[in-house]
Amino acid sequence: MMKTDFLALPDEILLSIDKPERYIGHEVNAVVKDLSKVQVRFAMCFPDVYEIGMSHLGIQILYDMFNSFEDTWCERVYSPWTDLDQVMREKKIPLFALESQSPVKDFDFLGITIQYEMCYTNILQVLDLSQIPLESKDRTWDVPIVIGGGPCTYNPEPIADFFDLFYIGEGETQYRALLDLYKECRAKGESREGFLRKAGCLPGIYAPSLYDVTYNRDGTIASFDPRYPEMPRKIRKEIVGALDDTYYPMKPVVPYIKCTQDRVVLEIMRGCIRGCRFCQAGELYRPVRQRSVETLKRYAMEMLKNTGHEEISLSSLSSSDYTHLPELLDYLLEECSKRHINISLPSLRIDAFSLDVMSKVQDVKKTSLTFAPEAGSQRLRDVINKGLSEEVILSGAREAFEGGWTRVKLYFMLGHPGETDEDIVGIGDLANKIAAEFFDAVPKEKRVNGRVQIVVSTSFFVPKPFTAFQWAPQCSKEQFIEKAYTCRQGIASQLNQKSIKYNWHEADVSVLEGVLARGDRRLCKVIRRAYEKGCFYDAWSEYYHHDRWMESFAECGVDPDFYTVRERPDDEIFPWDFIDCGVSRKFLLQEWHNAKEGKVTDNCAEKCSGCGAASFGVGICFASRS
Amino acid sequence: MERALFIRVKFTKTGAIRYIGHLDVMRYFQKCIRRAEIDVAYTGGFSPHQIMTFASPLSVGLESQAEYMDLKLNSLTSLQEIADALNAVSVPEIRIADVGLLPENAGNAMASVAAADYAVEFRTGKVPACLAEGSGQSALDPDKCRAVIDKLLARTEIPYTKVLKKGERILDLRPGILDFHFDEERCALFLRCDASSAGNIKPIQVLESICAMEGETLAQYALLVTRLEMYTRKPAAEGEENGELIPMIGICEEHLA
């Protein structure tokens, strides 16, 4: 059998499981290197199923970066789906990387990107199937260095025991130094702990096992100290200064199977100027940095050519805030229409410009428009600093209806700090006003299906570290459910209620997400216990077992409410305080107080509010303001 | 009006790619055609798609030396250029083996497929006793194979119960088996059978029938099947019931291989 034909799983298994395509690699643009010429093997893992993991841009960027290093071969790993998971356990088949199909445990590094809290048990699944000891303290040089990255590592403490290292911040900057240190330490026969100790002194790298935490009698943190004097007390996030001058995958891997993101993804900028107080990404990725429009045009064409995708999507936290959006879209509209390529435009503010663009790329009769007011009343939108007024929403909706759209999606969160029943009822009011706008704007004879369709979706608010709401209490499950009920009643009482559909999320998962988001090291044993009870794929509602999680908390003697429902005092030491994300704690606290007073804060394009991110010396902090 | 330009592409599907399902092979080619910048024709509307048709879908897990896809083009410089451009952007497991220009009146690949050739081999340890050498289950015994095949073909009817989503259906496989013999060179069973949309027969159905005839059950995942060729029929000549079978590429006025 030819070497390239080798598959880790025998035919009998591949034929008996769902979607074997997830496990065979061999995709277009997958990188295969000659093992004899490689010094470092890096397994890059997204701990969820292939179709989700393959849709993640960050991994594609790092995959491209690592494989541009001549001495390194980076391969991909995803969570086996539940059917294969069971087979691998029964037959003791070690988890393998897709490109070489060889066991993960033979690699030098296992990098895990951690995008959401509900994947924590899948991290344990990946380690377990890889036959790597679950906890860092039990590992030897026989297994890879396990390093975590991604947004959840801004509070890595609930999963600290499972990782040897965390990389805090954007991956493009320090990995080369880390790999060089690794090679040096291995060549010198350094101990594993010795390597971790040195790695923990690199910028942005956190070695959790080399820090000690003590707690006060009330359960809050008393102290957090490095074990060795040379190790940093604060770990500052890493960022890329100039986005035009870094890695970007010109030849992303093209999956066979249809993935969530089955398109070219063009990251136009990082960061967001808006400063919504509930939004963690808005703080973590500060300061806003844009790619030049010339670079983006070139990237777009090259990536379309190299992948053959029939769609391109712009990626950023708020694409409408990209300075050169009209120029970029004009270019893409022209080039893409020649090639029968669709343009997908998520996260656009609804205004005359975006409606014009959307009407050119979408069938207005078939698509819906999305607004994310996040809160039902102006009062509460001021609390959360969501700079979107009812006027703007209604005029945007009216223009859309006049343009032929008949479907509108509205996204809200329930459970913002200080939310009242009036705020919640305001959701129904707003939806009703939008419907009224339709009947007013569109004369009867022009109504395509006779009526407008408004879909209101609410999720439950989970306070996150490094936001103004990191001090805020989270609602209990009962409060969440009551709020959803109030919201539903509010919608049902509207004149146009027949045009409004209401969806709400599960409350159980939001409670657990809240515990894990602001948790500390004492949660490691709870997560492990839950995993041992069979929890994994918690992000998939059909596999979420709330009862098993609650049992795990009880058995470990950990009270989940400690992490959620209490309001934290201004001076409490948080588990994530040792991380410096650029935005200062002082600024966030001021924002928390502003929120309580309903005072709005200007966005970065209007005025600098002195959040602290200017200390990176790049991006919007140094741009001239209009 | 300008004459519509249709080409027929013959390709292989081997190695790990045997696990890519039919719909994903279609998606693969859509992307492949864009990477190769082939001047393919699109449908109109808000979500235009390439005008392409595939001959009989190949079951997941099977390899093939001869899959077929028809494409409508806007322009064509040379067939060789199409083959080269596609091969340059394709994975090694999918190779363009031939490209031909379809005559104006040719039916599309899906509608005109009539029969297919298969090489049937067995995974180690899964050869049924009625075909196996000695008492082992790893190699085929040519004489046993010939005898059992003759016995099967001597039957006037080969009823096969096909399990469908809604209940069962009994098929008669016999008329659809066009050739079935032991291939000495390959040391495999050679099967030519009906592959039309109305009467498609799968190799596994024939092998299950053999086992049933001999009082055995075919082991799960026993077969290693490779599709070798697909055929269409020429129009029937006078006095003929069916037209002559020719490889699907053979209908093309000109083709590369």
Coordinates of N, CA and C in Angstrom, one line a residue, chain A residues 339-504:
Chain A
R339 N -17.3 36.0 -11.9 CA -16.9 34.6 -11.6 C -18.0 33.8 -11.0
H340 N -19.2 34.3 -10.9 CA -20.3 33.6 -10.3 C -20.0 33.3 -8.8
I341 N -19.5 34.3 -8.1 CA -19.1 34.0 -6.7 C -20.0 34.9 -5.9
N342 N -20.6 34.3 -4.8 CA -21.4 35.1 -3.9 C -20.6 35.8 -2.9
I343 N -21.2 36.9 -2.4 CA -20.5 37.6 -1.3 C -21.5 37.5 -0.1
S344 N -20.9 37.1 1.0 CA -21.7 37.0 2.2 C -21.3 38.1 3.1
L345 N -22.3 38.8 3.7 CA -22.0 40.0 4.4 C -22.6 40.0 5.8
P346 N -21.9 39.2 6.7 CA -22.4 39.2 8.1 C -22.0 40.5 8.8
S347 N -22.6 40.8 9.9 CA -22.3 41.9 10.8 C -22.2 43.2 10.1
L348 N -23.2 43.5 9.2 CA -23.3 44.8 8.6 C -24.4 45.6 9.3
R349 N -24.2 46.9 9.7 CA -25.2 47.7 10.2 C -26.2 48.0 9.0
I350 N -27.5 48.0 9.4 CA -28.5 48.2 8.3 C -28.7 49.7 8.1
D351 N -28.2 50.1 6.9 CA -28.4 51.5 6.5 C -28.5 51.5 5.0
A352 N -28.7 52.7 4.4 CA -28.9 52.8 3.0 C -27.8 52.1 2.2
F353 N -26.5 52.3 2.6 CA -25.4 51.8 1.9 C -25.4 50.2 2.0
S354 N -25.6 49.7 3.2 CA -25.5 48.2 3.3 C -26.7 47.6 2.5
L355 N -27.9 48.2 2.6 CA -29.1 47.7 1.9 C -28.8 47.7 0.4
D356 N -28.2 48.7 -0.1 CA -27.9 48.8 -1.5 C -27.0 47.6 -1.9
V357 N -25.9 47.4 -1.1 CA -25.0 46.3 -1.4 C -25.7 45.0 -1.3
M358 N -26.5 44.8 -0.2 CA -27.1 43.5 -0.1 C -28.1 43.2 -1.2
S359 N -28.8 44.2 -1.7 CA -29.7 44.0 -2.7 C -29.0 43.5 -4.0
K360 N -27.7 43.9 -4.1 CA -27.0 43.4 -5.3 C -26.5 42.0 -5.1
V361 N -26.3 41.5 -3.9 CA -25.7 40.2 -3.7 C -26.7 39.1 -3.2
Q362 N -27.9 39.5 -2.9 CA -28.8 38.6 -2.3 C -30.2 38.7 -3.0
D363 N -30.9 37.6 -2.9 CA -32.3 37.7 -3.4 C -33.1 38.2 -2.2
V364 N -33.6 39.5 -2.3 CA -34.2 40.1 -1.2 C -35.5 39.3 -0.7
K365 N -36.1 38.6 -1.7 CA -37.3 37.9 -1.3 C -37.0 36.7 -0.4
K366 N -35.8 36.2 -0.5 CA -35.4 35.0 0.2 C -34.6 35.2 1.5
T367 N -34.0 36.3 1.6 CA -33.1 36.5 2.7 C -33.8 37.4 3.8
S368 N -33.2 37.3 5.0 CA -33.8 38.1 6.0 C -32.7 39.1 6.5
L369 N -33.1 40.2 7.1 CA -32.2 41.2 7.6 C -32.0 41.0 9.1
T370 N -30.9 41.3 9.6 CA -30.6 41.0 11.0 C -30.3 42.3 11.8
F371 N -31.0 42.5 12.8 CA -30.6 43.6 13.7 C -30.3 43.0 15.1
A372 N -29.3 43.6 15.8 CA -29.0 43.1 17.1 C -29.1 44.2 18.1
P373 N -30.3 44.6 18.5 CA -30.4 45.6 19.5 C -29.9 45.2 20.9
E374 N -29.9 43.9 21.1 CA -29.4 43.3 22.4 C -30.3 43.6 23.6
A375 N -30.9 44.7 23.6 CA -31.8 45.0 24.7 C -33.1 45.8 24.2
G376 N -34.2 45.6 24.9 CA -35.5 46.0 24.4 C -35.7 47.5 24.6
S377 N -35.1 48.2 25.5 CA -35.4 49.6 25.8 C -34.1 50.4 25.6
Q378 N -34.4 51.7 25.3 CA -33.2 52.6 25.1 C -32.4 52.7 26.4
R379 N -33.2 52.7 27.5 CA -32.5 52.8 28.8 C -31.5 51.7 29.0
L380 N -31.9 50.5 28.7 CA -31.0 49.3 28.9 C -29.9 49.3 27.8
R381 N -30.2 49.8 26.6 CA -29.2 49.8 25.6 C -28.1 50.8 26.0
D382 N -28.5 51.8 26.8 CA -27.5 52.8 27.3 C -26.6 52.1 28.4
V383 N -27.3 51.2 29.2 CA -26.6 50.5 30.2 C -25.5 49.6 29.6
I384 N -25.9 49.0 28.5 CA -24.9 48.0 27.9 C -24.0 48.7 26.9
N385 N -24.2 50.0 26.7 CA -23.5 50.8 25.8 C -23.6 50.3 24.3
K386 N -24.8 49.9 24.0 CA -25.1 49.4 22.6 C -25.5 50.7 21.9
G387 N -24.7 51.2 21.0 CA -25.0 52.5 20.4 C -26.0 52.3 19.2
L388 N -27.2 51.7 19.5 CA -28.1 51.5 18.4 C -29.5 52.0 18.9
S389 N -30.0 53.1 18.3 CA -31.2 53.7 18.8 C -32.4 53.1 18.1
E390 N -33.6 53.2 18.7 CA -34.8 52.8 18.1 C -35.1 53.4 16.8
E391 N -34.8 54.7 16.7 CA -34.9 55.5 15.5 C -34.2 54.8 14.3
V392 N -32.9 54.5 14.7 CA -32.0 53.9 13.6 C -32.6 52.6 13.2
I393 N -33.0 51.8 14.2 CA -33.6 50.5 13.8 C -34.8 50.6 12.9
L394 N -35.7 51.5 13.4 CA -37.0 51.6 12.6 C -36.8 52.2 11.2
S395 N -35.8 53.2 11.1 CA -35.6 53.7 9.8 C -34.9 52.7 8.9
G396 N -34.0 51.9 9.5 CA -33.3 50.9 8.7 C -34.3 49.9 8.3
A397 N -35.2 49.5 9.2 CA -36.2 48.5 8.8 C -37.2 49.0 7.7
R398 N -37.5 50.3 7.8 CA -38.4 50.9 6.8 C -37.7 50.8 5.4
E399 N -36.5 51.2 5.4 CA -35.8 51.2 4.1 C -35.7 49.8 3.6
A400 N -35.5 48.9 4.4 CA -35.4 47.5 4.0 C -36.7 47.0 3.4
F401 N -37.8 47.4 4.1 CA -39.1 47.0 3.6 C -39.4 47.6 2.2
E402 N -39.0 48.9 2.1 CA -39.2 49.5 0.8 C -38.4 48.9 -0.3
G403 N -37.2 48.3 0.2 CA -36.3 47.6 -0.8 C -36.8 46.2 -1.1
G404 N -37.8 45.8 -0.5 CA -38.4 44.5 -0.9 C -38.2 43.4 0.2
W405 N -37.4 43.6 1.2 CA -37.3 42.6 2.2 C -38.6 42.4 3.0
T406 N -38.8 41.2 3.5 CA -40.0 41.0 4.3 C -39.7 40.2 5.5
R407 N -38.5 39.9 5.7 CA -38.1 39.1 6.9 C -37.1 39.8 7.7
V408 N -37.3 39.9 9.0 CA -36.3 40.6 9.8 C -36.0 39.7 11.0
K409 N -34.8 39.5 11.4 CA -34.4 38.8 12.6 C -33.9 39.8 13.6
L410 N -34.3 39.6 14.8 CA -33.9 40.5 15.9 C -33.2 39.7 17.0
Y411 N -32.0 40.1 17.4 CA -31.3 39.4 18.5 C -31.3 40.2 19.7
F412 N -31.6 39.6 20.8 CA -31.6 40.2 22.2 C -30.9 39.3 23.2
M413 N -30.5 39.9 24.2 CA -30.1 39.1 25.4 C -31.0 39.4 26.6
L414 N -31.3 38.4 27.3 CA -32.0 38.6 28.6 C -31.1 38.5 29.7
G415 N -31.3 39.3 30.7 CA -30.5 39.1 32.0 C -29.3 40.1 32.1
H416 N -29.4 41.2 31.3 CA -28.3 42.2 31.5 C -28.4 42.8 32.9
P417 N -27.3 43.3 33.4 CA -27.4 43.8 34.8 C -28.4 45.0 34.9
G418 N -29.2 44.9 35.9 CA -30.2 46.0 36.1 C -31.4 45.9 35.2
E419 N -31.6 44.8 34.5 CA -32.7 44.7 33.6 C -34.1 44.6 34.4
T420 N -35.1 45.4 33.9 CA -36.4 45.3 34.6 C -37.4 44.7 33.6
D421 N -38.6 44.4 34.2 CA -39.6 43.8 33.3 C -40.0 44.8 32.2
E422 N -39.9 46.1 32.4 CA -40.2 47.1 31.3 C -39.3 46.9 30.2
D423 N -38.0 46.7 30.5 CA -37.0 46.5 29.5 C -37.3 45.3 28.6
I424 N -37.8 44.2 29.3 CA -38.0 43.0 28.6 C -39.3 43.1 27.7
V425 N -40.3 43.8 28.3 CA -41.5 44.0 27.5 C -41.2 44.9 26.3
G426 N -40.2 45.7 26.5 CA -39.8 46.6 25.4 C -39.4 45.8 24.1
I427 N -38.9 44.6 24.3 CA -38.6 43.7 23.1 C -39.8 43.5 22.2
G428 N -40.9 43.2 22.9 CA -42.1 43.0 22.1 C -42.6 44.3 21.5
D429 N -42.4 45.4 22.2 CA -42.8 46.7 21.7 C -42.0 47.0 20.4
L430 N -40.7 46.8 20.5 CA -39.9 47.1 19.4 C -40.2 46.3 18.1
A431 N -40.4 45.0 18.4 CA -40.8 44.1 17.3 C -42.1 44.5 16.7
N432 N -43.0 45.0 17.5 CA -44.3 45.4 17.0 C -44.2 46.7 16.2
K433 N -43.3 47.6 16.7 CA -43.1 48.8 15.9 C -42.5 48.5 14.5
I434 N -41.6 47.5 14.5 CA -41.0 47.2 13.2 C -42.1 46.6 12.3
A435 N -43.0 45.8 12.8 CA -44.1 45.3 12.0 C -44.9 46.4 11.5
A436 N -45.2 47.4 12.4 CA -46.1 48.5 12.0 C -45.4 49.3 10.9
E437 N -44.1 49.4 11.0 CA -43.3 50.1 10.0 C -43.6 49.5 8.6
F438 N -43.6 48.1 8.6 CA -43.8 47.4 7.3 C -45.2 47.8 6.7
F439 N -46.2 47.7 7.6 CA -47.6 47.9 7.1 C -47.8 49.4 6.6
D440 N -47.0 50.2 7.2 CA -47.0 51.6 6.9 C -46.2 51.9 5.6
A441 N -45.1 51.2 5.5 CA -44.2 51.5 4.3 C -44.6 50.8 3.0
V442 N -45.2 49.6 3.2 CA -45.5 48.9 2.0 C -47.0 48.8 1.8
P443 N -47.5 49.4 0.7 CA -48.9 49.4 0.4 C -49.4 48.0 0.2
K444 N -50.7 47.8 0.5 CA -51.3 46.4 0.5 C -51.0 45.7 -0.8
E445 N -51.1 46.3 -1.9 CA -51.0 45.6 -3.2 C -49.6 45.2 -3.5
K446 N -48.6 45.8 -2.8 CA -47.2 45.4 -3.0 C -46.7 44.4 -2.0
R447 N -47.5 44.0 -1.1 CA -47.0 43.1 -0.1 C -46.9 41.7 -0.7
V448 N -45.7 41.1 -0.8 CA -45.4 39.9 -1.5 C -46.2 38.7 -0.9
N449 N -46.0 38.5 0.3 CA -46.7 37.4 0.9 C -47.8 37.9 1.9
G450 N -48.1 39.1 1.7 CA -49.2 39.6 2.5 C -48.7 40.2 3.8
R451 N -47.7 39.6 4.4 CA -47.3 40.0 5.7 C -45.8 40.0 5.9
V452 N -45.4 40.6 7.0 CA -44.0 40.6 7.4 C -43.7 39.5 8.4
Q453 N -42.5 39.0 8.4 CA -42.1 38.0 9.3 C -41.0 38.5 10.2
I454 N -41.3 38.6 11.5 CA -40.2 39.1 12.4 C -39.9 37.9 13.4
V455 N -38.6 37.6 13.4 CA -38.2 36.5 14.3 C -37.4 37.2 15.4
V456 N -37.9 37.0 16.7 CA -37.1 37.5 17.8 C -36.4 36.4 18.5
S457 N -35.1 36.5 18.7 CA -34.4 35.5 19.4 C -33.7 36.1 20.6
T458 N -33.8 35.4 21.7 CA -33.1 35.9 22.9 C -32.2 34.8 23.4
S459 N -31.0 35.3 23.8 CA -30.1 34.4 24.5 C -30.0 34.9 25.9
F460 N -29.4 34.2 26.8 CA -29.2 34.6 28.2 C -27.8 35.2 28.4
F461 N -27.8 36.3 29.0 CA -26.5 37.0 29.2 C -25.6 36.3 30.2
V462 N -24.4 36.1 29.8 CA -23.4 35.5 30.6 C -22.2 36.5 30.8
P463 N -22.0 37.0 32.0 CA -20.9 38.0 32.2 C -19.5 37.3 31.9
K464 N -18.7 38.0 31.2 CA -17.4 37.4 30.9 C -16.2 38.2 31.5
P465 N -15.1 37.6 31.7 CA -13.9 38.3 32.1 C -13.5 39.4 31.1
F466 N -12.8 40.4 31.6 CA -12.3 41.5 30.8 C -13.5 42.3 30.1
T467 N -14.6 42.3 30.8 CA -15.7 43.2 30.3 C -16.1 44.1 31.5
A468 N -16.8 45.1 31.2 CA -17.3 46.0 32.3 C -18.2 45.1 33.2
F469 N -18.8 44.1 32.7 CA -19.7 43.3 33.5 C -19.1 42.1 34.2
Q470 N -17.8 42.1 34.3 CA -17.1 41.0 35.0 C -17.4 41.1 36.5
W471 N -17.9 42.2 37.0 CA -18.3 42.3 38.4 C -19.8 41.9 38.6
A472 N -20.5 41.8 37.5 CA -22.0 41.7 37.6 C -22.5 40.3 38.0
P473 N -23.6 40.3 38.7 CA -24.2 39.0 39.0 C -24.9 38.5 37.8
Q474 N -24.8 37.1 37.6 CA -25.5 36.5 36.5 C -26.9 36.0 37.1
C475 N -27.9 36.0 36.2 CA -29.2 35.5 36.7 C -29.1 34.0 37.0
S476 N -30.0 33.6 37.8 CA -30.1 32.1 38.1 C -31.0 31.5 37.0
K477 N -31.0 30.2 36.9 CA -31.8 29.5 35.9 C -33.3 30.0 36.0
E478 N -33.8 30.0 37.2 CA -35.2 30.4 37.4 C -35.5 31.8 36.9
Q479 N -34.5 32.7 37.2 CA -34.7 34.1 36.7 C -34.7 34.1 35.2
F480 N -33.8 33.4 34.6 CA -33.7 33.3 33.1 C -35.0 32.9 32.6
I481 N -35.6 31.8 33.1 CA -36.8 31.3 32.6 C -38.0 32.2 32.7
E482 N -38.0 32.9 33.9 CA -39.0 33.9 34.1 C -38.9 35.1 33.1
K483 N -37.7 35.4 32.8 CA -37.5 36.5 31.9 C -38.0 36.1 30.5
A484 N -37.7 34.9 30.1 CA -38.1 34.4 28.8 C -39.6 34.4 28.7
Y485 N -40.3 34.1 29.8 CA -41.7 34.0 29.9 C -42.3 35.5 29.8
T486 N -41.7 36.4 30.5 CA -42.1 37.8 30.4 C -42.0 38.3 29.0
C487 N -40.9 37.9 28.4 CA -40.6 38.4 27.0 C -41.7 37.8 26.1
R488 N -42.0 36.6 26.3 CA -43.0 35.9 25.4 C -44.4 36.6 25.6
Q489 N -44.7 36.9 26.9 CA -46.0 37.5 27.2 C -46.0 38.9 26.5
G490 N -44.9 39.6 26.6 CA -44.8 40.9 26.0 C -45.0 40.9 24.5
I491 N -44.5 39.9 23.9 CA -44.7 39.7 22.4 C -46.2 39.4 22.1
A492 N -46.7 38.4 22.9 CA -48.1 38.0 22.7 C -49.1 39.1 22.8
S493 N -48.8 40.1 23.6 CA -49.8 41.1 23.8 C -49.7 42.2 22.8
Q494 N -48.9 42.1 21.8 CA -48.7 43.1 20.7 C -49.8 43.0 19.7
L495 N -50.2 44.1 19.1 CA -51.2 44.2 18.0 C -50.7 43.3 16.8
N496 N -49.4 43.3 16.5 CA -48.9 42.6 15.3 C -48.3 41.2 15.7
Q497 N -48.8 40.7 16.8 CA -48.1 39.5 17.3 C -48.1 38.3 16.3
K498 N -49.1 38.3 15.4 CA -49.1 37.2 14.5 C -47.9 37.3 13.5
S499 N -47.3 38.4 13.4 CA -46.1 38.5 12.5 C -44.8 38.3 13.2
I500 N -44.9 38.0 14.5 CA -43.7 37.9 15.3 C -43.5 36.5 15.9
K501 N -42.4 35.9 15.6 CA -42.1 34.6 16.1 C -41.0 34.7 17.2
Y502 N -41.1 33.9 18.3 CA -40.1 34.1 19.4 C -39.4 32.8 19.6
N503 N -38.1 32.9 19.7 CA -37.2 31.7 20.0 C -36.4 32.1 21.2
W504 N -36.2 31.2 22.2 CA -35.3 31.5 23.2 C -34.4 30.3 23.5

